[in-house]
mmCIF file of C-alpha atoms in Angstrom:
data_model
loop_
_atom_site.group_PDB
_atom_site.id
_atom_site.type_symbol
_atom_site.label_atom_id
_atom_site.label_comp_id
_atom_site.label_asym_id
_atom_site.label_seq_id
_atom_site.Cartn_x
_atom_site.Cartn_y
_atom_site.Cartn_z
ATOM 1 C CA UNK A 1 149.383 124.725 132.352
ATOM 2 C CA UNK A 2 146.849 122.386 132.870
ATOM 3 C CA UNK A 3 145.793 124.706 135.389
ATOM 4 C CA UNK A 4 145.629 127.709 132.693
ATOM 5 C CA UNK A 5 143.026 125.459 131.038
ATOM 6 C CA UNK A 6 140.657 124.431 133.858
ATOM 7 C CA UNK A 7 140.842 128.219 133.976
ATOM 8 C CA UNK A 8 139.642 128.640 130.677
ATOM 9 C CA UNK A 9 137.397 125.909 130.613
ATOM 10 C CA UNK A 10 135.493 128.011 134.279
ATOM 11 C CA UNK A 11 135.247 130.891 131.905
ATOM 12 C CA UNK A 12 133.678 129.267 128.858
ATOM 13 C CA UNK A 13 131.167 127.748 131.061
ATOM 14 C CA UNK A 14 130.307 131.341 133.018
ATOM 15 C CA UNK A 15 130.212 133.427 129.894
ATOM 16 C CA UNK A 16 127.600 130.350 128.718
ATOM 17 C CA UNK A 17 125.187 130.782 132.286
ATOM 18 C CA UNK A 18 125.359 134.006 131.518
ATOM 19 C CA UNK A 19 124.754 134.064 128.076
ATOM 20 C CA UNK A 20 121.884 131.527 128.706
ATOM 21 C CA UNK A 21 120.140 133.845 132.139
ATOM 22 C CA UNK A 22 120.299 136.701 128.677
ATOM 23 C CA UNK A 23 118.271 134.976 127.450
ATOM 24 C CA UNK A 24 120.527 133.636 124.277
ATOM 25 C CA UNK A 25 120.677 130.567 123.242
ATOM 26 C CA UNK A 26 124.488 128.683 123.118
ATOM 27 C CA UNK A 27 123.823 125.367 121.632
ATOM 28 C CA UNK A 28 124.213 125.002 117.885
ATOM 29 C CA UNK A 29 120.598 123.129 117.315
ATOM 30 C CA UNK A 30 120.576 120.823 114.343
ATOM 31 C CA UNK A 31 118.714 121.490 111.257
ATOM 32 C CA UNK A 32 116.060 119.684 109.111
ATOM 33 C CA UNK A 33 116.567 121.281 105.919
ATOM 34 C CA UNK A 34 116.231 118.169 103.902
ATOM 35 C CA UNK A 35 118.481 118.120 100.221
ATOM 36 C CA UNK A 36 116.663 115.639 96.948
ATOM 37 C CA UNK A 37 120.163 114.472 95.512
ATOM 38 C CA UNK A 38 120.874 111.415 92.936
ATOM 39 C CA UNK A 39 121.469 108.590 94.716
ATOM 40 C CA UNK A 40 122.670 105.321 92.767
ATOM 41 C CA UNK A 41 119.833 105.328 90.015
ATOM 42 C CA UNK A 42 117.063 106.784 92.068
ATOM 43 C CA UNK A 43 117.005 109.991 93.658
ATOM 44 C CA UNK A 44 116.555 110.611 97.504
ATOM 45 C CA UNK A 45 116.133 112.721 100.505
ATOM 46 C CA UNK A 46 118.568 113.015 102.658
ATOM 47 C CA UNK A 47 118.663 115.358 106.417
ATOM 48 C CA UNK A 48 121.667 117.585 106.415
ATOM 49 C CA UNK A 49 124.255 116.642 107.541
ATOM 50 C CA UNK A 50 122.918 113.003 107.591
ATOM 51 C CA UNK A 51 124.890 109.882 105.609
ATOM 52 C CA UNK A 52 121.953 107.668 105.955
ATOM 53 C CA UNK A 53 119.357 108.527 103.648
ATOM 54 C CA UNK A 54 115.182 109.658 104.332
ATOM 55 C CA UNK A 55 113.779 107.793 102.217
ATOM 56 C CA UNK A 56 114.527 106.647 98.290
ATOM 57 C CA UNK A 57 111.910 107.348 94.874
ATOM 58 C CA UNK A 58 111.863 106.494 91.117
ATOM 59 C CA UNK A 59 111.177 110.158 90.319
ATOM 60 C CA UNK A 60 112.835 113.649 91.430
ATOM 61 C CA UNK A 61 109.035 114.575 91.536
ATOM 62 C CA UNK A 62 108.193 112.273 94.600
ATOM 63 C CA UNK A 63 111.282 112.958 95.919
ATOM 64 C CA UNK A 64 110.672 116.606 95.948
ATOM 65 C CA UNK A 65 107.075 116.023 97.325
ATOM 66 C CA UNK A 66 108.149 114.206 100.289
ATOM 67 C CA UNK A 67 110.923 116.689 100.795
ATOM 68 C CA UNK A 68 108.413 119.350 100.836
ATOM 69 C CA UNK A 69 106.432 117.665 103.037
ATOM 70 C CA UNK A 70 108.801 117.256 105.679
ATOM 71 C CA UNK A 71 110.385 120.559 105.326
ATOM 72 C CA UNK A 72 107.229 122.189 106.569
ATOM 73 C CA UNK A 73 106.917 119.968 109.141
ATOM 74 C CA UNK A 74 110.902 121.534 110.966
ATOM 75 C CA UNK A 75 110.123 124.351 109.215
ATOM 76 C CA UNK A 76 113.789 124.221 107.117
ATOM 77 C CA UNK A 77 114.877 124.243 103.517
ATOM 78 C CA UNK A 78 114.148 121.589 100.433
ATOM 79 C CA UNK A 79 117.800 121.649 98.363
ATOM 80 C CA UNK A 80 117.079 120.412 94.926
ATOM 81 C CA UNK A 81 120.421 118.770 93.276
ATOM 82 C CA UNK A 82 120.526 118.145 89.596
ATOM 83 C CA UNK A 83 121.573 114.479 88.667
ATOM 84 C CA UNK A 84 125.387 116.049 88.620
ATOM 85 C CA UNK A 85 125.515 116.613 91.803
ATOM 86 C CA UNK A 86 124.771 121.187 91.758
ATOM 87 C CA UNK A 87 122.048 122.822 93.967
ATOM 88 C CA UNK A 88 119.672 124.223 91.012
ATOM 89 C CA UNK A 89 117.771 125.706 93.182
ATOM 90 C CA UNK A 90 116.096 126.080 98.101
ATOM 91 C CA UNK A 91 113.189 127.051 98.867
ATOM 92 C CA UNK A 92 112.546 128.036 102.111
ATOM 93 C CA UNK A 93 110.054 127.187 104.794
ATOM 94 C CA UNK A 94 111.769 128.711 108.052
ATOM 95 C CA UNK A 95 110.070 131.112 109.676
ATOM 96 C CA UNK A 96 112.427 134.542 109.648
#
């Protein structure tokens, strides 16, 4: 069984090397999508997948403006949530 696991890992490495040589990216990039979410009594901008808050704002409009600025820089999306947490709107700045 241990030899079989080593063989499987070697085959996976070989496949990744072949895909990389052919120009395919085999690693998943981190996303820069930004969420505008309610946080305590204010609005926060949070990067997708992060627990840490990027910035806090008294008004939702200010948080949206900050998120849009960052999203344009990183070619990402802005996902705006309502006070209930439900997604209200998605704005894309990605290159498609």
